[in-house]
Amino acid sequence: MGKTDISLLDIMLKVKKHLIWIIVAALLGGAGAYAVSTWLMTPVYTADASMCVIAGKRESSTLTTSELAADNSLANTYCVLMTSQPVMEQVSEKLNGRLSTSALTGMVQTNVANDAQIIYLQVKSSDPQLSVDIAEAVLEVAPEVVPTLAGGGKVKAVNHALGAPKTAPSTRGNVVLGIFIGAVAAFALIVVAALFDTTLWREEDLERAFQYPVLGCIPSMTEGEGKTPRKKG
């Protein structure tokens, strides 16, 4: 008959006994995540830019509510047209045909600021200079092509793409996640091993398993104990 149950103390003692393995597993998990993030995952570089949309001629230097609403409505239309085939074809030509229109469409993302006339442009690729080149090409092509497609209004560049920092993968975040997963996995294995361990280590284990008190125990005998040393002649 084995142990009928196991206490939280037993589990904590097991964890404490094998704490070094939890630390080793955490370090291995972090090292593995760092290796995958550095050598196996393709880096992504993002170039950011922005444009301003103007729906019509201004009557005064002060922007009215109706004018802002018209600008915002047109900006949403421009946002969709920004990645349309006619625009991407012109961008591809600016880049000397290095990328197809379908490839460019997958790299370019646009969105409109809430209740504003600003369009934010993001270009993502595995090459920082390519991301900048695409963003600048879009800023150059959009004012010429998009108003024609929309049937009115105008758009102009506000912020140019000055660089393309690395945005993915997050090496630090992946390392932290790897450390956490490694530690949790080692902890879980230790707990499972403790739950299925039927070895009786202490007097309390015997009492719990057999429901009888322990009358006595035999002390551990090391080699040489209890023996009368022989005299050498």
JSON list of C-alpha atoms in Angstrom, two decimals:
[
{"chain": "A", "resi": 1, "resn": "MET", "atom": "CA", "xyz": [0.00, 0.00, 0.00]},
{"chain": "A", "resi": 2, "resn": "GLY", "atom": "CA", "xyz": [1.37, 3.48, -0.86]},
{"chain": "A", "resi": 3, "resn": "LYS", "atom": "CA", "xyz": [0.72, 6.89, 0.54]},
{"chain": "A", "resi": 4, "resn": "THR", "atom": "CA", "xyz": [-2.99, 7.75, 0.54]},
{"chain": "A", "resi": 5, "resn": "ASP", "atom": "CA", "xyz": [-2.47, 11.51, 0.27]},
{"chain": "A", "resi": 6, "resn": "ILE", "atom": "CA", "xyz": [0.17, 14.18, 0.11]},
{"chain": "A", "resi": 7, "resn": "SER", "atom": "CA", "xyz": [0.30, 17.45, 2.00]},
{"chain": "A", "resi": 8, "resn": "LEU", "atom": "CA", "xyz": [1.13, 20.89, 0.73]},
{"chain": "A", "resi": 9, "resn": "LEU", "atom": "CA", "xyz": [4.22, 20.75, 2.92]},
{"chain": "A", "resi": 10, "resn": "ASP", "atom": "CA", "xyz": [5.40, 17.63, 1.09]},
{"chain": "A", "resi": 11, "resn": "ILE", "atom": "CA", "xyz": [5.03, 19.44, -2.23]},
{"chain": "A", "resi": 12, "resn": "MET", "atom": "CA", "xyz": [6.86, 22.52, -0.98]},
{"chain": "A", "resi": 13, "resn": "LEU", "atom": "CA", "xyz": [9.68, 20.36, 0.35]},
{"chain": "A", "resi": 14, "resn": "LYS", "atom": "CA", "xyz": [9.95, 18.65, -3.03]},
{"chain": "A", "resi": 15, "resn": "VAL", "atom": "CA", "xyz": [10.04, 22.00, -4.79]},
{"chain": "A", "resi": 16, "resn": "LYS", "atom": "CA", "xyz": [12.68, 23.31, -2.38]},
{"chain": "A", "resi": 17, "resn": "LYS", "atom": "CA", "xyz": [14.75, 20.16, -2.87]},
{"chain": "A", "resi": 18, "resn": "HIS", "atom": "CA", "xyz": [14.68, 20.57, -6.66]},
{"chain": "A", "resi": 19, "resn": "LEU", "atom": "CA", "xyz": [14.79, 24.38, -6.77]},
{"chain": "A", "resi": 20, "resn": "ILE", "atom": "CA", "xyz": [18.04, 24.30, -8.70]},
{"chain": "A", "resi": 21, "resn": "TRP", "atom": "CA", "xyz": [16.28, 22.45, -11.55]},
{"chain": "A", "resi": 22, "resn": "ILE", "atom": "CA", "xyz": [13.57, 25.10, -11.69]},
{"chain": "A", "resi": 23, "resn": "ILE", "atom": "CA", "xyz": [16.27, 27.76, -12.01]},
{"chain": "A", "resi": 24, "resn": "VAL", "atom": "CA", "xyz": [18.09, 25.76, -14.70]},
{"chain": "A", "resi": 25, "resn": "ALA", "atom": "CA", "xyz": [14.84, 25.24, -16.65]},
{"chain": "A", "resi": 26, "resn": "ALA", "atom": "CA", "xyz": [14.06, 28.97, -16.43]},
{"chain": "A", "resi": 27, "resn": "LEU", "atom": "CA", "xyz": [17.52, 29.88, -17.73]},
{"chain": "A", "resi": 28, "resn": "LEU", "atom": "CA", "xyz": [17.27, 27.34, -20.54]},
{"chain": "A", "resi": 29, "resn": "GLY", "atom": "CA", "xyz": [13.83, 28.69, -21.47]},
{"chain": "A", "resi": 30, "resn": "GLY", "atom": "CA", "xyz": [15.17, 32.25, -21.59]},
{"chain": "A", "resi": 31, "resn": "ALA", "atom": "CA", "xyz": [18.22, 31.22, -23.60]},
{"chain": "A", "resi": 32, "resn": "GLY", "atom": "CA", "xyz": [16.05, 29.28, -26.05]},
{"chain": "A", "resi": 33, "resn": "ALA", "atom": "CA", "xyz": [13.70, 32.23, -26.51]},
{"chain": "A", "resi": 34, "resn": "TYR", "atom": "CA", "xyz": [16.66, 34.55, -27.10]},
{"chain": "A", "resi": 35, "resn": "ALA", "atom": "CA", "xyz": [18.13, 32.18, -29.70]},
{"chain": "A", "resi": 36, "resn": "VAL", "atom": "CA", "xyz": [14.81, 31.84, -31.54]},
{"chain": "A", "resi": 37, "resn": "SER", "atom": "CA", "xyz": [14.17, 35.61, -31.47]},
{"chain": "A", "resi": 38, "resn": "THR", "atom": "CA", "xyz": [17.70, 36.43, -32.65]},
{"chain": "A", "resi": 39, "resn": "TRP", "atom": "CA", "xyz": [18.44, 33.78, -35.26]},
{"chain": "A", "resi": 40, "resn": "LEU", "atom": "CA", "xyz": [15.19, 32.12, -36.36]},
{"chain": "A", "resi": 41, "resn": "MET", "atom": "CA", "xyz": [12.59, 34.91, -36.41]},
{"chain": "A", "resi": 42, "resn": "THR", "atom": "CA", "xyz": [12.64, 37.46, -39.22]},
{"chain": "A", "resi": 43, "resn": "PRO", "atom": "CA", "xyz": [12.99, 41.02, -37.87]},
{"chain": "A", "resi": 44, "resn": "VAL", "atom": "CA", "xyz": [10.35, 43.60, -38.80]},
{"chain": "A", "resi": 45, "resn": "TYR", "atom": "CA", "xyz": [11.20, 47.27, -39.29]},
{"chain": "A", "resi": 46, "resn": "THR", "atom": "CA", "xyz": [8.41, 49.87, -39.29]},
{"chain": "A", "resi": 47, "resn": "ALA", "atom": "CA", "xyz": [8.51, 53.27, -40.96]},
{"chain": "A", "resi": 48, "resn": "ASP", "atom": "CA", "xyz": [5.90, 55.80, -39.77]},
{"chain": "A", "resi": 49, "resn": "ALA", "atom": "CA", "xyz": [4.60, 58.83, -41.63]},
{"chain": "A", "resi": 50, "resn": "SER", "atom": "CA", "xyz": [1.44, 60.95, -41.68]},
{"chain": "A", "resi": 51, "resn": "MET", "atom": "CA", "xyz": [-0.63, 63.03, -44.10]},
{"chain": "A", "resi": 52, "resn": "CYS", "atom": "CA", "xyz": [-3.25, 65.74, -43.77]},
{"chain": "A", "resi": 53, "resn": "VAL", "atom": "CA", "xyz": [-6.48, 65.67, -45.80]},
{"chain": "A", "resi": 54, "resn": "ILE", "atom": "CA", "xyz": [-8.34, 68.84, -46.82]},
{"chain": "A", "resi": 55, "resn": "ALA", "atom": "CA", "xyz": [-11.79, 68.36, -48.28]},
{"chain": "A", "resi": 56, "resn": "GLY", "atom": "CA", "xyz": [-12.27, 71.79, -49.86]},
{"chain": "A", "resi": 57, "resn": "LYS", "atom": "CA", "xyz": [-11.27, 75.43, -49.98]},
{"chain": "A", "resi": 58, "resn": "ARG", "atom": "CA", "xyz": [-11.18, 77.18, -46.61]},
{"chain": "A", "resi": 59, "resn": "GLU", "atom": "CA", "xyz": [-13.42, 80.16, -46.11]},
{"chain": "A", "resi": 60, "resn": "SER", "atom": "CA", "xyz": [-11.30, 81.48, -43.23]},
{"chain": "A", "resi": 61, "resn": "SER", "atom": "CA", "xyz": [-8.20, 80.69, -41.20]},
{"chain": "A", "resi": 62, "resn": "THR", "atom": "CA", "xyz": [-10.38, 79.15, -38.49]},
{"chain": "A", "resi": 63, "resn": "LEU", "atom": "CA", "xyz": [-11.43, 75.53, -38.99]},
{"chain": "A", "resi": 64, "resn": "THR", "atom": "CA", "xyz": [-15.18, 75.10, -38.49]},
{"chain": "A", "resi": 65, "resn": "THR", "atom": "CA", "xyz": [-16.92, 71.99, -37.20]},
{"chain": "A", "resi": 66, "resn": "SER", "atom": "CA", "xyz": [-18.49, 71.25, -40.57]},
{"chain": "A", "resi": 67, "resn": "GLU", "atom": "CA", "xyz": [-15.14, 71.60, -42.33]},
{"chain": "A", "resi": 68, "resn": "LEU", "atom": "CA", "xyz": [-13.50, 69.24, -39.83]},
{"chain": "A", "resi": 69, "resn": "ALA", "atom": "CA", "xyz": [-16.31, 66.71, -40.32]},
{"chain": "A", "resi": 70, "resn": "ALA", "atom": "CA", "xyz": [-15.88, 66.93, -44.11]},
{"chain": "A", "resi": 71, "resn": "ASP", "atom": "CA", "xyz": [-12.12, 66.49, -43.79]},
{"chain": "A", "resi": 72, "resn": "ASN", "atom": "CA", "xyz": [-12.54, 63.47, -41.54]},
{"chain": "A", "resi": 73, "resn": "SER", "atom": "CA", "xyz": [-15.07, 61.87, -43.88]},
{"chain": "A", "resi": 74, "resn": "LEU", "atom": "CA", "xyz": [-12.79, 62.38, -46.87]},
{"chain": "A", "resi": 75, "resn": "ALA", "atom": "CA", "xyz": [-9.80, 61.10, -44.86]},
{"chain": "A", "resi": 76, "resn": "ASN", "atom": "CA", "xyz": [-11.60, 57.79, -44.34]},
{"chain": "A", "resi": 77, "resn": "THR", "atom": "CA", "xyz": [-12.12, 57.53, -48.10]},
{"chain": "A", "resi": 78, "resn": "TYR", "atom": "CA", "xyz": [-8.49, 58.43, -48.78]},
{"chain": "A", "resi": 79, "resn": "CYS", "atom": "CA", "xyz": [-7.39, 55.83, -46.21]},
{"chain": "A", "resi": 80, "resn": "VAL", "atom": "CA", "xyz": [-9.00, 53.07, -48.29]},
{"chain": "A", "resi": 81, "resn": "LEU", "atom": "CA", "xyz": [-7.69, 54.43, -51.59]},
{"chain": "A", "resi": 82, "resn": "MET", "atom": "CA", "xyz": [-4.16, 54.73, -50.24]},
{"chain": "A", "resi": 83, "resn": "THR", "atom": "CA", "xyz": [-3.59, 50.99, -50.69]},
{"chain": "A", "resi": 84, "resn": "SER", "atom": "CA", "xyz": [-5.59, 50.65, -53.90]},
{"chain": "A", "resi": 85, "resn": "GLN", "atom": "CA", "xyz": [-4.05, 49.14, -57.02]},
{"chain": "A", "resi": 86, "resn": "PRO", "atom": "CA", "xyz": [-3.56, 52.45, -58.91]},
{"chain": "A", "resi": 87, "resn": "VAL", "atom": "CA", "xyz": [-1.60, 53.92, -56.00]},
{"chain": "A", "resi": 88, "resn": "MET", "atom": "CA", "xyz": [0.48, 50.78, -55.42]},
{"chain": "A", "resi": 89, "resn": "GLU", "atom": "CA", "xyz": [1.30, 50.59, -59.14]},
{"chain": "A", "resi": 90, "resn": "GLN", "atom": "CA", "xyz": [2.70, 54.12, -59.03]},
{"chain": "A", "resi": 91, "resn": "VAL", "atom": "CA", "xyz": [4.64, 53.31, -55.85]},
{"chain": "A", "resi": 92, "resn": "SER", "atom": "CA", "xyz": [6.08, 50.19, -57.51]},
{"chain": "A", "resi": 93, "resn": "GLU", "atom": "CA", "xyz": [7.27, 52.34, -60.42]},
{"chain": "A", "resi": 94, "resn": "LYS", "atom": "CA", "xyz": [8.91, 54.78, -58.01]},
{"chain": "A", "resi": 95, "resn": "LEU", "atom": "CA", "xyz": [10.79, 51.83, -56.54]},
{"chain": "A", "resi": 96, "resn": "ASN", "atom": "CA", "xyz": [11.90, 50.69, -60.02]},
{"chain": "A", "resi": 97, "resn": "GLY", "atom": "CA", "xyz": [9.70, 47.61, -59.85]},
{"chain": "A", "resi": 98, "resn": "ARG", "atom": "CA", "xyz": [11.50, 46.09, -56.87]},
{"chain": "A", "resi": 99, "resn": "LEU", "atom": "CA", "xyz": [8.17, 44.96, -55.40]},
{"chain": "A", "resi": 100, "resn": "SER", "atom": "CA", "xyz": [4.87, 43.93, -56.93]},
{"chain": "A", "resi": 101, "resn": "THR", "atom": "CA", "xyz": [1.64, 45.76, -56.16]},
{"chain": "A", "resi": 102, "resn": "SER", "atom": "CA", "xyz": [0.34, 42.82, -54.11]},
{"chain": "A", "resi": 103, "resn": "ALA", "atom": "CA", "xyz": [3.52, 42.73, -52.04]},
{"chain": "A", "resi": 104, "resn": "LEU", "atom": "CA", "xyz": [3.32, 46.46, -51.41]},
{"chain": "A", "resi": 105, "resn": "THR", "atom": "CA", "xyz": [-0.32, 46.21, -50.37]},
{"chain": "A", "resi": 106, "resn": "GLY", "atom": "CA", "xyz": [0.65, 43.71, -47.68]},
{"chain": "A", "resi": 107, "resn": "MET", "atom": "CA", "xyz": [3.37, 46.03, -46.33]},
{"chain": "A", "resi": 108, "resn": "VAL", "atom": "CA", "xyz": [1.42, 49.30, -46.22]},
{"chain": "A", "resi": 109, "resn": "GLN", "atom": "CA", "xyz": [-1.12, 50.04, -43.48]},
{"chain": "A", "resi": 110, "resn": "THR", "atom": "CA", "xyz": [-3.17, 53.20, -43.05]},
{"chain": "A", "resi": 111, "resn": "ASN", "atom": "CA", "xyz": [-5.59, 54.45, -40.42]},
{"chain": "A", "resi": 112, "resn": "VAL", "atom": "CA", "xyz": [-7.37, 57.71, -39.64]},
{"chain": "A", "resi": 113, "resn": "ALA", "atom": "CA", "xyz": [-7.14, 59.58, -36.34]},
{"chain": "A", "resi": 114, "resn": "ASN", "atom": "CA", "xyz": [-10.47, 59.79, -34.50]},
{"chain": "A", "resi": 115, "resn": "ASP", "atom": "CA", "xyz": [-12.53, 62.81, -35.61]},
{"chain": "A", "resi": 116, "resn": "ALA", "atom": "CA", "xyz": [-9.49, 64.29, -37.35]},
{"chain": "A", "resi": 117, "resn": "GLN", "atom": "CA", "xyz": [-8.12, 64.83, -40.83]},
{"chain": "A", "resi": 118, "resn": "ILE", "atom": "CA", "xyz": [-4.83, 63.01, -40.27]},
{"chain": "A", "resi": 119, "resn": "ILE", "atom": "CA", "xyz": [-3.96, 59.73, -41.97]},
{"chain": "A", "resi": 120, "resn": "TYR", "atom": "CA", "xyz": [-1.26, 57.67, -40.30]},
{"chain": "A", "resi": 121, "resn": "LEU", "atom": "CA", "xyz": [0.90, 55.54, -42.58]},
{"chain": "A", "resi": 122, "resn": "GLN", "atom": "CA", "xyz": [2.91, 52.50, -41.51]},
{"chain": "A", "resi": 123, "resn": "VAL", "atom": "CA", "xyz": [5.19, 50.41, -43.70]},
{"chain": "A", "resi": 124, "resn": "LYS", "atom": "CA", "xyz": [6.59, 47.12, -42.41]},
{"chain": "A", "resi": 125, "resn": "SER", "atom": "CA", "xyz": [9.32, 45.01, -43.99]},
{"chain": "A", "resi": 126, "resn": "SER", "atom": "CA", "xyz": [12.43, 43.02, -43.12]},
{"chain": "A", "resi": 127, "resn": "ASP", "atom": "CA", "xyz": [14.69, 45.84, -44.41]},
{"chain": "A", "resi": 128, "resn": "PRO", "atom": "CA", "xyz": [14.69, 49.20, -42.59]},
{"chain": "A", "resi": 129, "resn": "GLN", "atom": "CA", "xyz": [15.75, 51.19, -45.67]},
{"chain": "A", "resi": 130, "resn": "LEU", "atom": "CA", "xyz": [13.10, 49.50, -47.80]},
{"chain": "A", "resi": 131, "resn": "SER", "atom": "CA", "xyz": [10.42, 50.48, -45.27]},
{"chain": "A", "resi": 132, "resn": "VAL", "atom": "CA", "xyz": [11.54, 54.12, -45.46]},
{"chain": "A", "resi": 133, "resn": "ASP", "atom": "CA", "xyz": [11.69, 54.05, -49.27]},
{"chain": "A", "resi": 134, "resn": "ILE", "atom": "CA", "xyz": [8.16, 52.66, -49.56]},
{"chain": "A", "resi": 135, "resn": "ALA", "atom": "CA", "xyz": [6.76, 55.19, -47.09]},
{"chain": "A", "resi": 136, "resn": "GLU", "atom": "CA", "xyz": [8.39, 58.09, -48.93]},
{"chain": "A", "resi": 137, "resn": "ALA", "atom": "CA", "xyz": [7.13, 56.77, -52.27]},
{"chain": "A", "resi": 138, "resn": "VAL", "atom": "CA", "xyz": [3.57, 56.64, -50.92]},
{"chain": "A", "resi": 139, "resn": "LEU", "atom": "CA", "xyz": [3.90, 60.22, -49.62]},
{"chain": "A", "resi": 140, "resn": "GLU", "atom": "CA", "xyz": [5.02, 61.29, -53.08]},
{"chain": "A", "resi": 141, "resn": "VAL", "atom": "CA", "xyz": [2.40, 59.37, -55.08]},
{"chain": "A", "resi": 142, "resn": "ALA", "atom": "CA", "xyz": [-0.67, 59.90, -52.85]},
{"chain": "A", "resi": 143, "resn": "PRO", "atom": "CA", "xyz": [-1.15, 63.68, -53.43]},
{"chain": "A", "resi": 144, "resn": "GLU", "atom": "CA", "xyz": [-1.17, 63.08, -57.19]},
{"chain": "A", "resi": 145, "resn": "VAL", "atom": "CA", "xyz": [-3.29, 59.92, -57.49]},
{"chain": "A", "resi": 146, "resn": "VAL", "atom": "CA", "xyz": [-5.67, 59.72, -54.50]},
{"chain": "A", "resi": 147, "resn": "PRO", "atom": "CA", "xyz": [-7.57, 63.02, -55.03]},
{"chain": "A", "resi": 148, "resn": "THR", "atom": "CA", "xyz": [-8.24, 62.00, -58.62]},
{"chain": "A", "resi": 149, "resn": "LEU", "atom": "CA", "xyz": [-9.58, 58.63, -57.52]},
{"chain": "A", "resi": 150, "resn": "ALA", "atom": "CA", "xyz": [-11.74, 60.25, -54.82]},
{"chain": "A", "resi": 151, "resn": "GLY", "atom": "CA", "xyz": [-13.03, 62.96, -57.13]},
{"chain": "A", "resi": 152, "resn": "GLY", "atom": "CA", "xyz": [-11.88, 65.89, -55.04]},
{"chain": "A", "resi": 153, "resn": "GLY", "atom": "CA", "xyz": [-9.97, 67.22, -52.05]},
{"chain": "A", "resi": 154, "resn": "LYS", "atom": "CA", "xyz": [-6.27, 67.17, -51.50]},
{"chain": "A", "resi": 155, "resn": "VAL", "atom": "CA", "xyz": [-3.71, 65.52, -49.24]},
{"chain": "A", "resi": 156, "resn": "LYS", "atom": "CA", "xyz": [-0.21, 66.57, -48.23]},
{"chain": "A", "resi": 157, "resn": "ALA", "atom": "CA", "xyz": [2.61, 65.05, -46.23]},
{"chain": "A", "resi": 158, "resn": "VAL", "atom": "CA", "xyz": [2.94, 66.11, -42.59]},
{"chain": "A", "resi": 159, "resn": "ASN", "atom": "CA", "xyz": [5.61, 63.82, -41.15]},
{"chain": "A", "resi": 160, "resn": "HIS", "atom": "CA", "xyz": [8.13, 62.03, -43.34]},
{"chain": "A", "resi": 161, "resn": "ALA", "atom": "CA", "xyz": [9.64, 58.63, -42.57]},
{"chain": "A", "resi": 162, "resn": "LEU", "atom": "CA", "xyz": [12.95, 59.52, -40.94]},
{"chain": "A", "resi": 163, "resn": "GLY", "atom": "CA", "xyz": [13.83, 55.96, -39.99]},
{"chain": "A", "resi": 164, "resn": "ALA", "atom": "CA", "xyz": [12.48, 52.47, -39.46]},
{"chain": "A", "resi": 165, "resn": "PRO", "atom": "CA", "xyz": [13.18, 51.06, -36.00]},
{"chain": "A", "resi": 166, "resn": "LYS", "atom": "CA", "xyz": [12.89, 47.35, -35.29]},
{"chain": "A", "resi": 167, "resn": "THR", "atom": "CA", "xyz": [9.40, 46.61, -33.97]},
{"chain": "A", "resi": 168, "resn": "ALA", "atom": "CA", "xyz": [9.35, 42.80, -33.96]},
{"chain": "A", "resi": 169, "resn": "PRO", "atom": "CA", "xyz": [10.14, 40.38, -32.60]},
{"chain": "A", "resi": 170, "resn": "SER", "atom": "CA", "xyz": [10.36, 41.68, -29.03]},
{"chain": "A", "resi": 171, "resn": "THR", "atom": "CA", "xyz": [13.50, 39.89, -27.85]},
{"chain": "A", "resi": 172, "resn": "ARG", "atom": "CA", "xyz": [13.17, 41.10, -24.27]},
{"chain": "A", "resi": 173, "resn": "GLY", "atom": "CA", "xyz": [9.51, 40.09, -24.08]},
{"chain": "A", "resi": 174, "resn": "ASN", "atom": "CA", "xyz": [10.22, 36.67, -25.58]},
{"chain": "A", "resi": 175, "resn": "VAL", "atom": "CA", "xyz": [13.08, 36.06, -23.14]},
{"chain": "A", "resi": 176, "resn": "VAL", "atom": "CA", "xyz": [10.85, 36.92, -20.17]},
{"chain": "A", "resi": 177, "resn": "LEU", "atom": "CA", "xyz": [8.16, 34.61, -21.54]},
{"chain": "A", "resi": 178, "resn": "GLY", "atom": "CA", "xyz": [10.71, 31.84, -22.07]},
{"chain": "A", "resi": 179, "resn": "ILE", "atom": "CA", "xyz": [11.98, 32.15, -18.49]},
{"chain": "A", "resi": 180, "resn": "PHE", "atom": "CA", "xyz": [8.41, 32.01, -17.19]},
{"chain": "A", "resi": 181, "resn": "ILE", "atom": "CA", "xyz": [7.45, 28.98, -19.28]},
{"chain": "A", "resi": 182, "resn": "GLY", "atom": "CA", "xyz": [10.64, 27.13, -18.33]},
{"chain": "A", "resi": 183, "resn": "ALA", "atom": "CA", "xyz": [10.12, 27.75, -14.61]},
{"chain": "A", "resi": 184, "resn": "VAL", "atom": "CA", "xyz": [6.42, 26.81, -14.72]},
{"chain": "A", "resi": 185, "resn": "ALA", "atom": "CA", "xyz": [7.13, 23.63, -16.69]},
{"chain": "A", "resi": 186, "resn": "ALA", "atom": "CA", "xyz": [9.81, 22.51, -14.22]},
{"chain": "A", "resi": 187, "resn": "PHE", "atom": "CA", "xyz": [7.56, 23.34, -11.25]},
{"chain": "A", "resi": 188, "resn": "ALA", "atom": "CA", "xyz": [4.68, 21.36, -12.77]},
{"chain": "A", "resi": 189, "resn": "LEU", "atom": "CA", "xyz": [6.89, 18.32, -13.40]},
{"chain": "A", "resi": 190, "resn": "ILE", "atom": "CA", "xyz": [8.13, 18.41, -9.79]},
{"chain": "A", "resi": 191, "resn": "VAL", "atom": "CA", "xyz": [4.58, 18.65, -8.42]},
{"chain": "A", "resi": 192, "resn": "VAL", "atom": "CA", "xyz": [3.37, 15.78, -10.63]},
{"chain": "A", "resi": 193, "resn": "ALA", "atom": "CA", "xyz": [6.34, 13.65, -9.57]},
{"chain": "A", "resi": 194, "resn": "ALA", "atom": "CA", "xyz": [5.54, 14.40, -5.92]},
{"chain": "A", "resi": 195, "resn": "LEU", "atom": "CA", "xyz": [1.88, 13.46, -6.38]},
{"chain": "A", "resi": 196, "resn": "PHE", "atom": "CA", "xyz": [2.77, 10.08, -7.92]},
{"chain": "A", "resi": 197, "resn": "ASP", "atom": "CA", "xyz": [5.64, 9.32, -5.52]},
{"chain": "A", "resi": 198, "resn": "THR", "atom": "CA", "xyz": [4.54, 6.36, -3.36]},
{"chain": "A", "resi": 199, "resn": "THR", "atom": "CA", "xyz": [7.78, 6.11, -1.40]},
{"chain": "A", "resi": 200, "resn": "LEU", "atom": "CA", "xyz": [7.35, 6.23, 2.40]},
{"chain": "A", "resi": 201, "resn": "TRP", "atom": "CA", "xyz": [10.05, 8.53, 3.69]},
{"chain": "A", "resi": 202, "resn": "ARG", "atom": "CA", "xyz": [8.97, 9.38, 7.24]},
{"chain": "A", "resi": 203, "resn": "GLU", "atom": "CA", "xyz": [7.07, 7.92, 10.21]},
{"chain": "A", "resi": 204, "resn": "GLU", "atom": "CA", "xyz": [4.18, 10.26, 9.39]},
{"chain": "A", "resi": 205, "resn": "ASP", "atom": "CA", "xyz": [3.93, 8.67, 5.93]},
{"chain": "A", "resi": 206, "resn": "LEU", "atom": "CA", "xyz": [3.54, 5.21, 7.50]},
{"chain": "A", "resi": 207, "resn": "GLU", "atom": "CA", "xyz": [0.87, 6.40, 9.91]},
{"chain": "A", "resi": 208, "resn": "ARG", "atom": "CA", "xyz": [-1.11, 8.07, 7.13]},
{"chain": "A", "resi": 209, "resn": "ALA", "atom": "CA", "xyz": [-0.81, 5.09, 4.79]},
{"chain": "A", "resi": 210, "resn": "PHE", "atom": "CA", "xyz": [-1.65, 2.26, 7.23]},
{"chain": "A", "resi": 211, "resn": "GLN", "atom": "CA", "xyz": [-3.61, 4.10, 9.93]},
{"chain": "A", "resi": 212, "resn": "TYR", "atom": "CA", "xyz": [-1.49, 2.51, 12.66]},
{"chain": "A", "resi": 213, "resn": "PRO", "atom": "CA", "xyz": [0.94, 4.15, 15.06]},
{"chain": "A", "resi": 214, "resn": "VAL", "atom": "CA", "xyz": [4.65, 3.50, 14.61]},
{"chain": "A", "resi": 215, "resn": "LEU", "atom": "CA", "xyz": [6.00, 1.54, 17.57]},
{"chain": "A", "resi": 216, "resn": "GLY", "atom": "CA", "xyz": [9.64, 2.03, 16.78]},
{"chain": "A", "resi": 217, "resn": "CYS", "atom": "CA", "xyz": [12.18, 2.44, 14.05]},
{"chain": "A", "resi": 218, "resn": "ILE", "atom": "CA", "xyz": [15.54, 0.92, 13.24]},
{"chain": "A", "resi": 219, "resn": "PRO", "atom": "CA", "xyz": [18.32, 3.50, 13.14]},
{"chain": "A", "resi": 220, "resn": "SER", "atom": "CA", "xyz": [20.44, 3.76, 10.04]},
{"chain": "A", "resi": 221, "resn": "MET", "atom": "CA", "xyz": [23.67, 1.76, 10.39]},
{"chain": "A", "resi": 222, "resn": "THR", "atom": "CA", "xyz": [26.73, 2.99, 8.57]},
{"chain": "A", "resi": 223, "resn": "GLU", "atom": "CA", "xyz": [29.54, 0.66, 7.62]},
{"chain": "A", "resi": 224, "resn": "GLY", "atom": "CA", "xyz": [31.69, -0.25, 10.58]},
{"chain": "A", "resi": 225, "resn": "GLU", "atom": "CA", "xyz": [29.20, 0.71, 13.32]},
{"chain": "A", "resi": 226, "resn": "GLY", "atom": "CA", "xyz": [28.60, -1.87, 16.05]},
{"chain": "A", "resi": 227, "resn": "LYS", "atom": "CA", "xyz": [31.66, -3.91, 15.16]},
{"chain": "A", "resi": 228, "resn": "THR", "atom": "CA", "xyz": [34.59, -4.49, 17.54]},
{"chain": "A", "resi": 229, "resn": "PRO", "atom": "CA", "xyz": [37.75, -3.55, 15.79]},
{"chain": "A", "resi": 230, "resn": "ARG", "atom": "CA", "xyz": [40.23, -6.40, 15.45]},
{"chain": "A", "resi": 231, "resn": "LYS", "atom": "CA", "xyz": [43.67, -6.07, 16.75]},
{"chain": "A", "resi": 232, "resn": "LYS", "atom": "CA", "xyz": [46.31, -6.49, 14.18]},
{"chain": "A", "resi": 233, "resn": "GLY", "atom": "CA", "xyz": [49.04, -9.00, 15.22]}
]
